[in-house]
Amino acid sequence: MEKRNFLLQFLQFCILCLCACSCFLAESLKVKADLILDNRQIDGSHTIYFGGQPLREIQYGGTVVWRAGAYITYVIDNNISETHFVPYGQTTLAVTGSKAGYEFAGWRQDQTASADILTADLCTGDAKTLYAVFRKTVTVSCCNGSPTPQTASGYLYYNNGNVRSPEFTIGQLPLSGWSARGWSTGQAADAGISYSAVNGTPFNDDVALYGLYQKNITASFDGNGAESGSVAAITGTAYYNSAGNTVNPAFPMPANGFIKSGNTWTGWLQGSTGITRTSGESVTLSSDTVFAAIWQPTVKNFGYTGNVQEWTVPVTGYYKLEAWGASGGTGYGNSYGIAHIPLEEVSGGPGGYACGYKYLTAGTVLYVCTGGAGGEYGERKGGFNGGTAGFENTHTDHVSFREHYICSGGGGGATHIATRAGLLENLEGCTPDILIAAGGGGGGLDNYEPDEDGEDDEIYGRRGGNGGTGIAPSSSTGFGRSRTSRSCGGGYYTGDDQAGGSSYIGGVMPSLTYNGINYVSTTAVSGHTGNGAATITYLGY
C-alpha cells in the first residue's frame, strides 16, 4: 500500500513538472489539477500530499497556479456543529443556522453575543471555526400615567449560550396629585413594585409594564359648633395603576370626642354629600374629606299652637316621648240676695301626664297635638283637641225664691303624639298610629243642691276632674272627645260632666333598658295647668 501511494504521488509530481515546460501545457495541467484536487477520490479529504506533507499551493514561474481549500467548522449552538469544505477564495459565510424562537443573524469567530458579525470572509486555505449569532425582537409595552400603552423594541443577541439583552430607558410621567412609585408587571392598583426605575434596564423577553402611583388621603373631623373636645385626623394611602385601576383607603369612623351643651352627638356628616356616618362604620374615600359632628338637641319641646304640629325624626335611635294634657277652665257661681254667700270660683282639673319610650327611624314624621286649656266661666269654651264646652244655669230656691247662678269652665284638651295627622277624636279606628296621649282636665263648677228640709238650698263648689284618670270605654264615653257630657277634658276616652280625659301609652314600649338604665312607660295625674305641652328627648342609638 505504501509503495502504491508513493508511486501515485510520484506520478502526480512528474505530471506537474512536465506542466512547467510550457505555458500552454501548464494552463492545461492547472485545469486538470484543479479537477483532480476537487475529486474526493484522491484521498477522501480534498488534500494532496507530497513527501507525507499536504500541498498548499503550486506555482509556475512565480505565479500561483493552484491553492488548496479548507474545512470550516460551523458551531450552531452548544454541542451542535457542522463541518463544510470551502474551496480556496470562496466565502465561508454561505452556511446558515437555525434556532427556535430566533432568527439567524450571522457568524462570528468567537462566542460573543453581539450585533457585530462578519460581513465578508473568504477561505484562505486555513481551517477555522465560526460561531452562529442569533437574534430576536424584545418589545416593552408600558402604560405610563394612562391606560394607553406605548411600545419600544430592541434586539436580543444569542451566541452559544451567551446573551446580550437590549436595554431600555423609560421615564415615568408625572400624574397630577399623585406620586410615582415605580413599575409593575401586574395590573392591580396596589401591585408590588417590579422595577423602581427603567433606566438602562435589560429585558430578555417581551414585557408589559404599568406605572404605579400613590397619594395620601386624610379624613379630618370638625366639632360643628362644639365648645370643647377634639378628634384626631386619620390618614390613608390611595393607589393607582396606569392600567386604569384604583384602590382607595377605608377609614373606620371614630367615636365622638366633642362636647356641645344641650345636644347629643348622633354621627358624622360626610363633607357636602349629606351622608351620615356612625361610629365604627368603615368609609372609603377618594379625596381629603372633612366630617362634621351632627348634633341632636337633647330635648325638643312643643308648646300650644292650636294646630297639629309636624316633626321629622332626625336620626334613628331611642326616644322618650312625654305629653301633658291641658287643664280645665275655672267655674263660677253666685247666690243673689244672700249676703253670707259670696262669689265663688272653682278651678278646673289639671291635665294628665303620659310618658313612653320608642325606637324611631330617621325620616319618620310624627304629629304632635298639644291640648288647649278649657275656657273660663265667662267663655266656657272647650279646649283644643277634645275638651268640651262648659255650661251655665240659673236656679230659683224653692224656699227663699232667690236665684242661684252657676257657670262651669270648659274641659281641657288632650295632648297626643301619633304617626298619623289629625285630632285625637279623628283617630278612632287608627289606634296603632297613636303613640301616647295625656288626658285634659275637667272644667270647674260652683254647684248647688236643693234642700229637702225647707231651708235654703246648699251651695258648693266642685273642682274639675283630673286629666289622666283611668276611664274604660263604654256606651257613655267618647273617643278623644265626649259626645254628650259637658266640661269634659279631652282624652283617649272621656266620661261624665267635668270628668278628666284618660291617658294612653299603648303605642310605645312598656319598658326599655338602655346604657344600663331601666326606663318604664307610665301615666299619671301631673298637676299640670294651662295649655298642654309635649317633649321628645333623644336618648341615643
Coordinates of C-alpha atoms in Angstrom, one line a residue:
M1 CA 0.0 0.0 0.0
E2 CA 2.8 2.4 0.9
K3 CA 4.5 1.7 -2.4
R4 CA 1.3 2.3 -4.2
N5 CA 0.8 5.7 -2.6
F6 CA 4.4 6.7 -3.2
L7 CA 4.1 5.8 -6.9
L8 CA 0.8 7.7 -7.1
Q9 CA 2.4 10.8 -5.6
F10 CA 5.5 10.5 -7.7
L11 CA 3.4 10.2 -10.8
Q12 CA 1.4 13.3 -9.9
F13 CA 4.6 15.2 -9.2
C14 CA 6.1 14.2 -12.6
I15 CA 3.0 15.3 -14.3
L16 CA 3.2 18.7 -12.6
C17 CA 6.8 19.1 -13.5
L18 CA 6.1 18.4 -17.2
C19 CA 3.4 21.1 -17.0
A20 CA 6.1 23.6 -16.2
C21 CA 7.7 23.1 -19.6
S22 CA 5.3 25.3 -21.5
C23 CA 2.7 27.9 -20.5
F24 CA 0.1 26.1 -22.7
L25 CA 0.8 22.8 -21.1
A26 CA 0.8 24.5 -17.7
E27 CA -2.6 26.0 -18.1
S28 CA -4.0 22.8 -19.4
L29 CA -2.4 20.9 -16.5
K30 CA -3.7 23.5 -14.0
V31 CA -7.3 22.9 -15.0
K32 CA -6.7 19.2 -14.8
A33 CA -5.0 19.5 -11.4
D34 CA -8.0 21.5 -10.1
L35 CA -10.3 18.8 -11.3
I36 CA -8.1 16.2 -9.6
L37 CA -7.8 18.2 -6.4
D38 CA -11.6 18.7 -6.2
N39 CA -12.1 15.0 -6.5
R40 CA -12.6 13.3 -3.2
Q41 CA -11.4 10.1 -4.7
I42 CA -7.8 11.3 -4.3
D43 CA -7.8 10.5 -0.6
G44 CA -11.3 11.4 0.5
S45 CA -10.1 14.7 2.1
H46 CA -9.5 17.2 -0.7
T47 CA -5.8 17.1 0.2
I48 CA -2.7 16.4 -1.9
Y49 CA 0.3 15.1 -0.1
F50 CA 3.9 15.3 -1.2
G51 CA 6.6 13.7 0.9
G52 CA 4.0 13.0 3.5
Q53 CA 3.0 16.7 3.7
P54 CA -0.1 18.3 2.3
L55 CA 0.5 20.7 -0.6
R56 CA -0.9 24.2 0.0
E57 CA -0.2 25.6 -3.5
I58 CA 1.6 25.1 -6.8
Q59 CA 3.4 27.9 -8.6
Y60 CA 4.6 28.2 -12.1
G61 CA 7.2 30.9 -12.9
G62 CA 6.4 32.7 -9.7
T63 CA 2.7 32.6 -10.4
V64 CA 0.4 30.5 -8.2
V65 CA -1.5 28.2 -10.4
W66 CA -3.3 26.3 -7.6
R67 CA -4.2 26.6 -3.9
A68 CA -5.8 24.2 -1.6
G69 CA -9.2 24.8 0.1
A70 CA -10.0 24.3 3.8
Y71 CA -12.5 22.6 6.1
I72 CA -14.6 25.2 8.1
T73 CA -16.3 24.2 11.4
Y74 CA -19.7 25.9 12.0
V75 CA -20.8 25.9 15.6
I76 CA -24.6 26.4 15.6
D77 CA -25.2 26.1 19.3
N78 CA -23.7 24.3 22.3
N79 CA -22.9 20.8 21.2
I80 CA -24.4 21.4 17.7
S81 CA -21.9 21.9 14.9
E82 CA -21.3 21.2 11.2
T83 CA -18.1 21.0 9.1
H84 CA -18.0 22.1 5.4
F85 CA -15.2 22.1 2.8
V86 CA -14.8 25.6 1.3
P87 CA -12.6 25.9 -1.8
Y88 CA -9.9 28.5 -1.7
G89 CA -11.1 32.0 -2.2
Q90 CA -14.8 31.1 -1.7
T91 CA -16.9 32.7 1.0
T92 CA -17.1 31.0 4.3
L93 CA -20.4 32.7 5.2
A94 CA -22.7 30.8 2.8
V95 CA -23.8 28.4 5.6
T96 CA -26.7 29.4 7.9
G97 CA -28.0 28.1 11.1
S98 CA -31.4 27.9 12.9
K99 CA -32.6 28.2 16.5
A100 CA -36.2 28.0 17.7
G101 CA -37.6 31.4 18.6
Y102 CA -34.7 33.3 16.9
E103 CA -33.7 34.5 13.5
F104 CA -30.1 33.8 12.2
A105 CA -28.0 37.0 12.3
G106 CA -24.6 35.8 11.1
W107 CA -21.2 34.4 12.1
R108 CA -18.5 35.4 14.5
Q109 CA -15.1 34.0 15.1
D110 CA -15.8 33.9 18.9
Q111 CA -18.7 33.2 21.2
T112 CA -19.5 36.8 22.0
A113 CA -23.2 37.7 21.7
S114 CA -23.1 40.8 19.6
A115 CA -24.6 42.6 16.7
D116 CA -21.1 42.9 15.3
I117 CA -20.9 39.9 12.9
L118 CA -18.8 39.0 9.9
T119 CA -20.0 40.6 6.7
A120 CA -17.3 39.1 4.4
D121 CA -14.9 36.2 4.9
L122 CA -13.1 34.2 2.1
C123 CA -11.4 30.9 2.5
T124 CA -7.6 31.3 2.8
G125 CA -7.0 27.6 2.8
D126 CA -6.8 27.5 6.6
A127 CA -9.2 25.6 8.7
K128 CA -11.2 27.7 11.1
T129 CA -14.2 27.7 13.4
L130 CA -17.2 30.1 13.1
Y131 CA -19.9 30.6 15.7
A132 CA -23.5 31.3 14.9
V133 CA -25.2 34.5 16.2
F134 CA -29.0 34.6 16.5
R135 CA -31.3 37.4 17.5
K136 CA -34.9 38.0 18.4
T137 CA -37.0 41.2 18.9
V138 CA -37.9 42.1 22.5
T139 CA -40.8 44.6 22.9
V140 CA -41.5 46.6 26.1
S141 CA -45.1 47.9 26.3
C142 CA -45.8 50.5 29.0
C143 CA -48.8 52.3 30.3
N144 CA -47.3 55.5 31.6
G145 CA -49.8 57.5 33.6
S146 CA -52.7 56.3 31.5
P147 CA -54.2 53.1 30.2
T148 CA -53.0 53.9 26.6
P149 CA -49.8 51.8 26.0
Q150 CA -46.6 52.9 24.4
T151 CA -44.0 50.5 23.0
A152 CA -40.3 50.3 22.5
S153 CA -38.3 47.4 20.8
G154 CA -34.7 46.1 20.6
Y155 CA -32.8 43.0 19.6
L156 CA -31.5 40.3 22.0
Y157 CA -28.4 38.6 20.6
Y158 CA -27.5 34.9 21.4
N159 CA -24.2 33.2 20.7
N160 CA -23.7 29.7 22.1
G161 CA -25.2 30.3 25.5
N162 CA -24.1 33.9 25.7
V163 CA -26.7 36.6 25.6
R164 CA -26.7 40.3 25.1
S165 CA -30.1 41.8 26.1
P166 CA -31.5 45.1 24.8
E167 CA -31.6 47.9 27.3
F168 CA -34.5 50.3 27.8
T169 CA -34.8 53.7 29.5
I170 CA -38.4 54.9 30.2
G171 CA -39.1 57.9 32.3
Q172 CA -42.2 57.6 34.5
L173 CA -44.6 60.5 33.6
P174 CA -46.0 62.7 36.4
L175 CA -49.6 62.4 37.3
S176 CA -51.3 65.4 38.9
G177 CA -51.9 64.9 42.6
W178 CA -50.1 61.6 42.7
S179 CA -46.5 60.5 43.5
A180 CA -44.8 58.0 41.2
R181 CA -43.6 54.8 42.9
G182 CA -42.2 52.6 40.1
W183 CA -43.3 50.0 37.6
S184 CA -45.1 46.7 37.9
T185 CA -45.8 43.8 35.6
G186 CA -49.2 43.4 37.4
Q187 CA -52.3 45.5 36.8
A188 CA -53.6 45.7 40.4
A189 CA -53.7 49.2 41.8
D190 CA -51.6 48.2 44.8
A191 CA -49.4 45.8 42.9
G192 CA -45.9 45.2 44.1
I193 CA -43.1 47.1 42.5
S194 CA -41.3 45.1 39.8
Y195 CA -38.8 47.9 38.8
S196 CA -38.2 51.0 40.8
A197 CA -37.0 52.6 37.6
V198 CA -36.4 51.6 34.0
N199 CA -33.1 53.3 33.2
G200 CA -30.8 51.2 31.0
T201 CA -32.7 48.1 32.2
P202 CA -32.1 44.9 30.2
F203 CA -35.1 42.7 29.2
N204 CA -34.8 39.2 27.7
D205 CA -38.4 38.8 26.7
D206 CA -41.5 40.8 25.8
V207 CA -42.9 42.6 28.9
A208 CA -45.8 44.9 29.7
L209 CA -45.1 47.5 32.4
Y210 CA -47.6 49.6 34.3
G211 CA -46.7 52.8 36.1
L212 CA -47.6 52.9 39.8
Y213 CA -48.7 55.9 41.7
Q214 CA -49.9 56.7 45.2
K215 CA -51.2 59.6 47.3
N216 CA -52.2 60.3 50.9
I217 CA -55.9 60.9 51.8
T218 CA -56.9 62.5 55.1
A219 CA -60.2 62.2 57.0
S220 CA -60.5 65.1 59.5
F221 CA -63.2 65.8 61.9
D222 CA -64.9 69.1 62.8
G223 CA -66.9 69.8 66.0
N224 CA -69.5 71.8 64.2
G225 CA -70.1 74.3 67.0
A226 CA -68.8 72.2 69.8
E227 CA -67.4 74.1 72.9
S228 CA -64.6 71.7 73.5
G229 CA -63.1 68.3 72.6
S230 CA -61.2 67.0 69.6
V231 CA -61.0 64.0 67.3
A232 CA -57.6 63.2 65.6
A233 CA -57.4 63.1 61.8
I234 CA -56.8 59.8 60.1
T235 CA -54.5 59.4 57.0
G236 CA -54.6 56.6 54.5
T237 CA -53.0 55.8 51.1
A238 CA -54.7 55.5 47.7
Y239 CA -53.0 53.6 44.9
Y240 CA -53.3 53.9 41.2
N241 CA -52.1 51.6 38.4
S242 CA -51.8 53.0 34.9
A243 CA -53.8 50.1 33.7
G244 CA -56.7 52.2 34.9
N245 CA -57.2 50.6 38.3
T246 CA -57.5 52.5 41.6
V247 CA -57.9 51.3 45.2
N248 CA -58.8 53.9 47.9
P249 CA -58.3 53.6 51.6
A250 CA -61.1 52.7 54.1
F251 CA -61.4 54.7 57.3
P252 CA -63.0 53.5 60.5
M253 CA -65.2 56.2 61.8
P254 CA -64.2 57.2 65.3
A255 CA -66.3 57.9 68.3
N256 CA -67.2 61.4 69.2
G257 CA -64.7 63.5 71.2
F258 CA -66.5 66.8 71.1
I259 CA -68.9 68.4 73.6
K260 CA -71.8 70.7 72.8
S261 CA -74.1 71.8 75.6
G262 CA -77.7 70.8 75.4
N263 CA -77.0 68.4 72.4
T264 CA -76.3 64.8 71.8
W265 CA -73.9 63.7 69.2
T266 CA -75.6 61.4 66.6
G267 CA -72.9 60.9 63.9
W268 CA -70.7 62.4 61.3
L269 CA -71.8 64.3 58.2
Q270 CA -69.5 63.4 55.3
G271 CA -68.4 66.6 53.6
S272 CA -71.1 68.0 51.3
T273 CA -72.6 64.6 50.4
G274 CA -75.3 64.7 53.0
I275 CA -74.4 61.2 54.0
T276 CA -74.4 60.4 57.7
R277 CA -71.8 58.1 59.2
T278 CA -71.8 56.4 62.5
S279 CA -69.0 55.4 64.9
G280 CA -67.3 52.2 63.8
E281 CA -68.6 52.4 60.2
S282 CA -65.9 51.9 57.5
V283 CA -65.9 54.6 54.9
T284 CA -63.8 54.5 51.7
L285 CA -62.5 57.9 50.5
S286 CA -61.0 59.0 47.2
S287 CA -60.1 62.5 48.4
D288 CA -59.5 64.5 51.6
T289 CA -62.8 64.8 53.4
V290 CA -64.0 66.8 56.5
F291 CA -66.6 65.1 58.7
A292 CA -68.7 67.4 60.7
A293 CA -70.3 66.4 64.0
I294 CA -74.1 66.0 63.8
W295 CA -75.8 67.3 66.9
Q296 CA -79.3 66.5 68.0
P297 CA -80.9 68.7 70.6
T298 CA -81.4 66.6 73.7
V299 CA -84.9 67.9 74.2
K300 CA -87.5 69.0 71.6
N301 CA -90.3 71.0 73.2
F302 CA -93.7 71.5 71.8
G303 CA -95.9 74.3 73.1
Y304 CA -99.5 75.1 72.3
T305 CA -100.3 76.3 68.8
G306 CA -103.9 75.4 68.2
N307 CA -102.8 73.2 65.3
V308 CA -101.3 69.8 64.7
Q309 CA -97.5 70.1 64.6
E310 CA -95.2 68.0 62.4
W311 CA -91.8 66.8 63.4
T312 CA -89.4 64.6 61.4
V313 CA -87.2 62.2 63.3
P314 CA -83.6 63.5 62.5
V315 CA -81.7 60.3 63.5
T316 CA -82.6 56.7 64.1
G317 CA -82.5 55.8 67.8
Y318 CA -84.3 55.6 71.1
Y319 CA -86.6 58.5 72.1
K320 CA -88.5 59.4 75.2
L321 CA -92.0 60.8 74.5
E322 CA -93.8 62.9 77.1
A323 CA -97.2 64.6 76.9
W324 CA -99.1 66.9 79.3
G325 CA -102.8 67.4 78.9
A326 CA -104.3 70.9 79.3
S327 CA -106.2 71.8 82.4
G328 CA -109.9 72.6 82.6
G329 CA -111.3 76.1 82.9
T330 CA -112.4 77.8 86.2
G331 CA -116.1 77.6 87.1
Y332 CA -118.2 80.4 88.8
G333 CA -121.3 80.6 91.0
N334 CA -123.4 83.2 92.9
S335 CA -126.5 83.4 95.0
Y336 CA -128.2 86.7 94.7
G337 CA -129.6 88.4 97.8
I338 CA -127.8 86.2 100.3
A339 CA -125.1 88.3 101.8
H340 CA -123.3 85.4 103.6
I341 CA -122.8 83.5 100.3
P342 CA -120.1 85.4 98.3
L343 CA -119.0 85.0 94.7
E344 CA -117.1 81.7 94.4
E345 CA -114.7 80.5 91.7
V346 CA -113.8 76.8 91.4
S347 CA -110.7 75.7 89.4
G348 CA -110.7 73.1 86.7
G349 CA -108.9 69.8 87.0
P350 CA -105.2 69.6 86.0
G351 CA -104.0 67.9 82.8
G352 CA -102.8 64.3 82.9
Y353 CA -99.3 63.1 82.0
A354 CA -98.1 60.3 79.7
C355 CA -94.6 59.0 79.1
G356 CA -93.3 56.3 76.8
Y357 CA -90.2 55.1 75.0
K358 CA -89.9 54.3 71.3
Y359 CA -87.3 53.3 68.8
L360 CA -87.8 55.7 65.9
T361 CA -86.3 55.6 62.4
A362 CA -84.8 58.7 60.8
G363 CA -87.2 60.3 58.4
T364 CA -90.3 59.2 60.3
V365 CA -92.9 62.0 60.6
L366 CA -94.6 62.5 64.0
Y367 CA -97.7 64.5 64.5
V368 CA -97.9 66.4 67.9
C369 CA -101.1 67.9 69.0
T370 CA -100.9 69.9 72.3
G371 CA -104.2 70.5 74.1
G372 CA -105.7 73.9 74.7
A373 CA -106.8 74.9 78.2
G374 CA -110.5 75.0 78.9
G375 CA -112.2 78.4 78.7
E376 CA -113.0 80.3 81.9
Y377 CA -116.7 80.6 83.1
G378 CA -117.3 83.7 81.0
E379 CA -116.2 81.9 77.9
R380 CA -116.9 78.3 78.7
K381 CA -115.1 77.2 75.5
G382 CA -113.7 73.6 75.3
G383 CA -110.0 73.3 74.9
F384 CA -108.4 72.3 71.6
N385 CA -108.2 68.6 71.0
G386 CA -111.2 67.2 72.7
G387 CA -112.2 69.5 75.6
T388 CA -116.0 70.0 75.7
A389 CA -117.6 73.4 76.4
G390 CA -118.9 74.4 79.9
F391 CA -122.5 75.3 80.7
E392 CA -124.4 77.9 82.7
N393 CA -127.7 77.6 84.7
T394 CA -129.9 79.8 86.9
H395 CA -132.0 78.2 89.6
T396 CA -134.6 79.6 92.0
D397 CA -134.6 78.4 95.5
H398 CA -137.9 76.9 96.3
V399 CA -137.9 78.2 99.9
S400 CA -136.4 81.6 99.6
F401 CA -137.2 82.0 96.0
R402 CA -133.8 83.5 95.4
E403 CA -131.9 82.8 92.2
H404 CA -128.7 80.9 92.1
Y405 CA -126.4 81.3 89.1
I406 CA -123.8 78.7 88.1
C407 CA -121.3 78.5 85.2
S408 CA -118.8 75.7 84.6
G409 CA -115.4 76.1 82.8
G410 CA -114.6 74.3 79.6
G411 CA -112.8 71.0 79.6
G412 CA -109.0 71.0 78.8
G413 CA -107.8 69.4 75.6
A414 CA -105.7 66.2 75.4
T415 CA -102.1 66.2 74.1
H416 CA -101.1 63.3 71.9
I417 CA -98.2 62.2 69.7
A418 CA -99.0 60.0 66.7
T419 CA -97.7 58.8 63.3
R420 CA -100.9 60.0 61.6
A421 CA -102.1 63.5 61.4
G422 CA -105.4 64.6 63.0
L423 CA -107.1 65.4 66.3
L424 CA -107.4 62.6 68.7
E425 CA -111.1 62.2 68.0
N426 CA -110.3 61.7 64.3
L427 CA -108.0 58.8 65.0
E428 CA -110.7 56.5 66.3
G429 CA -110.1 53.2 64.5
C430 CA -106.4 54.1 64.0
T431 CA -105.2 53.1 67.4
P432 CA -101.9 51.7 66.1
D433 CA -101.0 55.2 64.9
I434 CA -101.3 56.7 68.4
L435 CA -98.1 56.5 70.4
I436 CA -99.1 58.3 73.6
A437 CA -101.9 60.6 74.8
A438 CA -102.3 62.6 78.0
G439 CA -105.9 63.5 79.0
G440 CA -107.2 67.0 79.7
G441 CA -108.7 68.2 83.0
G442 CA -112.4 68.7 83.5
G443 CA -113.9 72.2 83.9
G444 CA -114.6 73.6 87.4
L445 CA -118.2 74.1 88.6
D446 CA -119.8 76.1 91.5
N447 CA -122.9 74.0 92.0
Y448 CA -126.0 73.9 94.2
E449 CA -128.0 71.2 95.8
P450 CA -131.8 71.7 96.7
D451 CA -132.6 71.4 100.4
E452 CA -135.2 68.9 101.4
D453 CA -135.9 70.4 104.8
G454 CA -137.5 73.6 103.7
E455 CA -134.3 75.6 104.2
D456 CA -132.3 77.4 101.6
D457 CA -130.6 75.3 99.0
E458 CA -126.9 74.3 99.7
I459 CA -124.3 76.0 97.5
Y460 CA -121.0 74.2 97.0
G461 CA -118.1 74.2 94.5
R462 CA -116.8 71.2 92.6
R463 CA -113.4 71.1 91.0
G464 CA -113.0 69.6 87.6
G465 CA -111.8 66.0 87.2
N466 CA -108.1 65.3 86.9
G467 CA -106.8 64.5 83.4
G468 CA -105.2 61.2 83.1
T469 CA -107.6 59.3 85.3
G470 CA -108.5 55.9 84.0
I471 CA -111.7 55.7 82.0
A472 CA -112.7 52.5 80.4
P473 CA -114.5 52.7 77.1
S474 CA -118.3 52.2 77.4
S475 CA -121.5 53.5 75.9
S476 CA -121.3 56.6 78.0
T477 CA -117.7 57.5 76.9
G478 CA -116.3 59.1 73.8
F479 CA -113.0 58.5 72.0
G480 CA -111.0 61.7 72.1
R481 CA -114.0 63.8 72.9
S482 CA -117.2 63.4 74.8
R483 CA -120.3 63.4 72.6
T484 CA -122.8 64.1 75.4
S485 CA -121.1 65.4 78.6
R486 CA -120.1 69.0 79.4
S487 CA -116.9 70.4 80.7
C488 CA -115.1 67.2 80.0
G489 CA -111.4 67.0 79.3
G490 CA -110.3 65.5 76.1
G491 CA -108.5 62.2 76.2
Y492 CA -108.2 58.7 74.9
Y493 CA -111.6 58.2 76.4
T494 CA -113.8 60.8 78.2
G495 CA -116.5 60.4 80.9
D496 CA -119.3 62.3 82.6
D497 CA -119.7 66.1 83.2
Q498 CA -116.5 67.7 84.5
A499 CA -114.5 64.4 84.2
G500 CA -110.9 64.4 83.0
G501 CA -109.9 62.5 79.9
S502 CA -107.9 59.3 80.2
S503 CA -104.3 58.9 79.1
Y504 CA -102.7 56.3 76.8
I505 CA -99.3 54.6 76.3
G506 CA -100.2 51.7 74.1
G507 CA -98.1 52.7 71.2
V508 CA -94.8 52.7 72.9
M509 CA -92.5 50.1 74.6
P510 CA -93.7 49.1 78.1
S511 CA -90.1 49.5 79.3
L512 CA -86.6 50.0 78.0
T513 CA -83.1 49.2 79.3
Y514 CA -80.6 51.5 77.7
N515 CA -77.0 52.1 78.8
G516 CA -77.6 50.3 82.0
I517 CA -80.7 52.4 82.9
N518 CA -84.2 50.9 83.1
Y519 CA -86.9 53.2 81.7
V520 CA -90.7 52.4 82.3
S521 CA -93.5 53.9 80.3
T522 CA -96.2 55.4 82.6
T523 CA -99.2 57.7 83.0
A524 CA -100.0 59.9 86.0
V525 CA -102.1 62.8 87.3
S526 CA -99.5 65.5 86.9
G527 CA -101.0 68.7 88.3
H528 CA -100.2 70.4 85.0
T529 CA -102.1 73.7 84.5
G530 CA -102.7 75.8 81.4
N531 CA -102.2 74.6 77.9
G532 CA -100.9 71.2 77.1
A533 CA -97.3 70.5 76.2
A534 CA -95.1 67.8 74.7
T535 CA -91.4 66.9 74.8
I536 CA -89.4 64.5 72.7
T537 CA -86.0 63.6 74.2
Y538 CA -83.3 61.8 72.2
L539 CA -81.6 59.0 74.3
G540 CA -79.2 57.6 71.7
Y541 CA -79.0 54.8 69.1

